Amino acid sequence: MKVTSLAVPDVLLIEPKVFGDERGFFFESFNQRAFNEATGLEVLFVQDNHSRSAKNVLRGLHYQRAPRAQGKLVRLVVGEVFDVAVDIRKGSPTYGEWVGEVLSAENKRQMWIPPGLAHGFLVLSDHAEFLYKATDYYAPAYESGILWNDPALAIAWPLTGAPVLSAKDAQNAPLGDGEVASSA
């Protein structure tokens, strides 16, 4: 697998080795030992999640506060999304910065989003099925979010119209108004 550190250095783009021929393809979507060796991390994933969304659905920006902060390894099995991670760790040199990558079933790329970052995605295809592995269990008492269009973040979402948001995501506060994760 190929691992690339993005502009927020702790966020990693992971490109698995894909074996393909006229019959189709095969790749290991996750191998704990290979992940640890390639990334230099030792994380334990405790929960897998699967969501399906229609075109222009924007989910996020979500995170869980300490002590229940979650790291996430995300990928697509159907469709295409613009995936975003925002550094919300007070004291981090990249606090308030974001990175975005197109992830798709076709390119098979994955993104590692460490604990202390907010995460969101915009569906670019007619629909998308999004999988993610999490390093902590869902804990509603610790969940929080940041406004998807916070002017201070200026995320360049590739929108083709108004995004479809949940009522909850539409009510998120800008980064400076909400709680943030502790330093990395």
Short mmCIF file of C-alpha atoms in Angstrom, two decimals:
data_model
loop_
_atom_site.label_atom_id
_atom_site.label_comp_id
_atom_site.label_asym_id
_atom_site.label_seq_id
_atom_site.Cartn_x
_atom_site.Cartn_y
_atom_site.Cartn_z
CA MET A 1 0.00 0.00 0.00
CA LYS A 2 1.07 3.56 -0.65
CA VAL A 3 0.66 6.07 2.20
CA THR A 4 0.84 9.83 1.60
CA SER A 5 0.82 12.45 4.34
CA LEU A 6 -1.52 15.33 3.44
CA ALA A 7 -1.30 19.08 4.23
CA VAL A 8 -2.59 18.35 7.72
CA PRO A 9 0.31 15.93 8.35
CA ASP A 10 -1.51 13.42 10.58
CA VAL A 11 -4.16 12.86 7.89
CA LEU A 12 -3.05 10.06 5.58
CA LEU A 13 -4.18 9.09 2.09
CA ILE A 14 -3.90 5.33 1.67
CA GLU A 15 -3.86 3.64 -1.73
CA PRO A 16 -4.09 -0.14 -1.53
CA LYS A 17 -2.37 -2.44 -3.98
CA VAL A 18 -5.08 -3.63 -6.36
CA PHE A 19 -4.77 -6.80 -8.43
CA GLY A 20 -6.98 -6.74 -11.51
CA ASP A 21 -7.54 -8.53 -14.77
CA GLU A 22 -10.39 -9.18 -17.21
CA ARG A 23 -12.35 -10.95 -14.43
CA GLY A 24 -12.36 -7.97 -12.05
CA PHE A 25 -10.12 -7.05 -9.13
CA PHE A 26 -8.96 -8.07 -5.65
CA PHE A 27 -7.38 -6.05 -2.86
CA GLU A 28 -7.06 -6.23 0.90
CA SER A 29 -9.29 -3.42 2.12
CA PHE A 30 -7.77 -3.71 5.58
CA ASN A 31 -4.91 -5.66 7.12
CA GLN A 32 -3.96 -4.59 10.67
CA ARG A 33 -0.28 -5.55 10.36
CA ALA A 34 0.15 -3.88 6.93
CA PHE A 35 -1.70 -0.76 8.14
CA ASN A 36 0.50 -0.45 11.23
CA GLU A 37 3.72 -1.01 9.25
CA ALA A 38 2.82 1.38 6.42
CA THR A 39 1.53 4.19 8.65
CA GLY A 40 3.76 3.79 11.71
CA LEU A 41 0.58 3.79 13.82
CA GLU A 42 -0.73 1.26 16.29
CA VAL A 43 -4.47 1.76 16.46
CA LEU A 44 -7.24 -0.59 17.40
CA PHE A 45 -10.49 -0.37 15.47
CA VAL A 46 -13.55 -1.28 17.53
CA GLN A 47 -16.50 -0.36 15.31
CA ASP A 48 -17.33 -0.47 11.59
CA ASN A 49 -20.00 1.83 10.13
CA HIS A 50 -21.71 1.85 6.73
CA SER A 51 -23.79 4.72 5.36
CA ARG A 52 -25.63 5.28 2.09
CA SER A 53 -26.36 8.78 0.84
CA ALA A 54 -27.80 10.42 -2.27
CA LYS A 55 -26.14 13.02 -4.52
CA ASN A 56 -25.43 16.38 -2.84
CA VAL A 57 -25.86 14.98 0.67
CA LEU A 58 -23.30 16.62 2.92
CA ARG A 59 -22.61 14.86 6.21
CA GLY A 60 -20.52 16.65 8.81
CA LEU A 61 -18.44 18.09 10.07
CA HIS A 62 -18.56 15.52 12.92
CA TYR A 63 -16.29 14.55 15.78
CA GLN A 64 -16.35 13.09 19.28
CA ARG A 65 -14.77 15.00 22.15
CA ALA A 66 -12.13 13.52 24.46
CA PRO A 67 -12.02 11.15 26.19
CA ARG A 68 -14.09 9.43 23.46
CA ALA A 69 -12.41 10.98 20.40
CA GLN A 70 -12.46 8.69 17.38
CA GLY A 71 -9.89 8.03 14.71
CA LYS A 72 -11.46 6.91 11.43
CA LEU A 73 -10.28 4.96 8.40
CA VAL A 74 -12.75 5.76 5.62
CA ARG A 75 -13.43 4.41 2.12
CA LEU A 76 -16.15 4.07 -0.52
CA VAL A 77 -17.64 0.85 -1.89
CA VAL A 78 -20.16 2.57 -4.19
CA GLY A 79 -19.95 6.02 -5.76
CA GLU A 80 -17.76 9.04 -5.13
CA VAL A 81 -17.41 11.66 -2.38
CA PHE A 82 -15.34 14.71 -1.54
CA ASP A 83 -13.99 13.75 1.88
CA VAL A 84 -12.81 16.43 4.34
CA ALA A 85 -10.85 16.44 7.60
CA VAL A 86 -10.46 19.58 9.74
CA ASP A 87 -7.82 19.91 12.46
CA ILE A 88 -9.59 21.08 15.62
CA ARG A 89 -6.79 20.25 18.08
CA LYS A 90 -6.00 23.35 20.15
CA GLY A 91 -2.26 23.95 20.05
CA SER A 92 -1.76 22.06 16.79
CA PRO A 93 0.30 23.94 14.16
CA THR A 94 -2.46 23.13 11.65
CA TYR A 95 -5.40 24.08 13.90
CA GLY A 96 -8.32 25.25 11.76
CA GLU A 97 -6.84 23.89 8.53
CA TRP A 98 -8.62 21.35 6.35
CA VAL A 99 -7.73 18.80 3.70
CA GLY A 100 -10.05 17.28 1.12
CA GLU A 101 -9.70 14.34 -1.24
CA VAL A 102 -11.96 12.61 -3.72
CA LEU A 103 -12.55 9.04 -2.60
CA SER A 104 -14.43 6.64 -4.82
CA ALA A 105 -15.24 3.00 -5.35
CA GLU A 106 -13.20 3.29 -8.55
CA ASN A 107 -9.98 4.77 -7.09
CA LYS A 108 -10.23 2.64 -3.90
CA ARG A 109 -8.37 5.31 -1.91
CA GLN A 110 -8.84 5.50 1.84
CA MET A 111 -8.23 8.30 4.30
CA TRP A 112 -7.02 8.03 7.88
CA ILE A 113 -8.46 10.79 10.07
CA PRO A 114 -6.87 10.74 13.51
CA PRO A 115 -8.65 11.51 16.78
CA GLY A 116 -9.02 15.25 17.30
CA LEU A 117 -10.11 16.05 13.76
CA ALA A 118 -13.59 16.75 12.47
CA HIS A 119 -14.79 14.81 9.44
CA GLY A 120 -17.36 15.30 6.73
CA PHE A 121 -18.12 14.39 3.13
CA LEU A 122 -20.15 15.52 0.14
CA VAL A 123 -21.63 12.92 -2.22
CA LEU A 124 -20.62 13.64 -5.83
CA SER A 125 -22.21 10.61 -7.53
CA ASP A 126 -25.91 9.67 -7.77
CA HIS A 127 -25.44 7.83 -4.49
CA ALA A 128 -22.55 6.60 -2.38
CA GLU A 129 -21.93 3.90 0.18
CA PHE A 130 -19.35 4.96 2.70
CA LEU A 131 -17.54 2.63 5.11
CA TYR A 132 -15.48 3.63 8.08
CA LYS A 133 -13.62 1.92 10.84
CA ALA A 134 -13.54 3.79 14.17
CA THR A 135 -11.08 3.61 17.07
CA ASP A 136 -13.75 4.24 19.72
CA TYR A 137 -17.41 3.39 20.06
CA TYR A 138 -20.12 5.87 19.17
CA ALA A 139 -20.78 7.94 22.31
CA PRO A 140 -23.70 10.37 21.85
CA ALA A 141 -22.80 12.31 25.02
CA TYR A 142 -19.45 13.26 23.40
CA GLU A 143 -20.55 13.90 19.82
CA SER A 144 -20.29 17.35 18.34
CA GLY A 145 -20.06 19.11 15.01
CA ILE A 146 -18.82 22.19 13.19
CA LEU A 147 -20.82 24.17 10.66
CA TRP A 148 -20.07 22.77 7.19
CA ASN A 149 -19.77 26.25 5.63
CA ASP A 150 -17.92 28.02 8.45
CA PRO A 151 -16.43 31.10 6.70
CA ALA A 152 -13.26 30.87 8.82
CA LEU A 153 -12.56 27.39 7.41
CA ALA A 154 -13.51 28.27 3.81
CA ILE A 155 -13.78 24.65 2.73
CA ALA A 156 -13.96 24.47 -1.07
CA TRP A 157 -16.84 21.99 -1.29
CA PRO A 158 -17.41 21.09 -4.98
CA LEU A 159 -21.12 21.85 -4.78
CA THR A 160 -23.42 21.75 -7.82
CA GLY A 161 -26.34 23.26 -5.88
CA ALA A 162 -27.49 23.51 -2.31
CA PRO A 163 -26.29 20.60 -0.16
CA VAL A 164 -28.76 18.25 1.50
CA LEU A 165 -28.13 18.49 5.25
CA SER A 166 -29.62 16.85 8.32
CA ALA A 167 -31.39 19.24 10.68
CA LYS A 168 -28.65 18.53 13.20
CA ASP A 169 -25.80 19.39 10.79
CA ALA A 170 -27.55 22.60 9.71
CA GLN A 171 -27.46 23.74 13.37
CA ASN A 172 -23.75 23.12 14.01
CA ALA A 173 -21.73 26.10 15.26
CA PRO A 174 -18.64 27.58 13.60
CA LEU A 175 -15.29 26.25 14.84
CA GLY A 176 -14.55 29.15 17.21
CA ASP A 177 -17.97 28.86 18.88
CA GLY A 178 -17.95 25.17 19.69
CA GLU A 179 -15.94 22.84 21.84
CA VAL A 180 -12.72 21.55 20.37
CA ALA A 181 -10.49 18.58 20.92
CA SER A 182 -7.52 18.73 23.22
CA SER A 183 -4.03 19.08 21.78
CA ALA A 184 -2.56 16.16 19.86
#
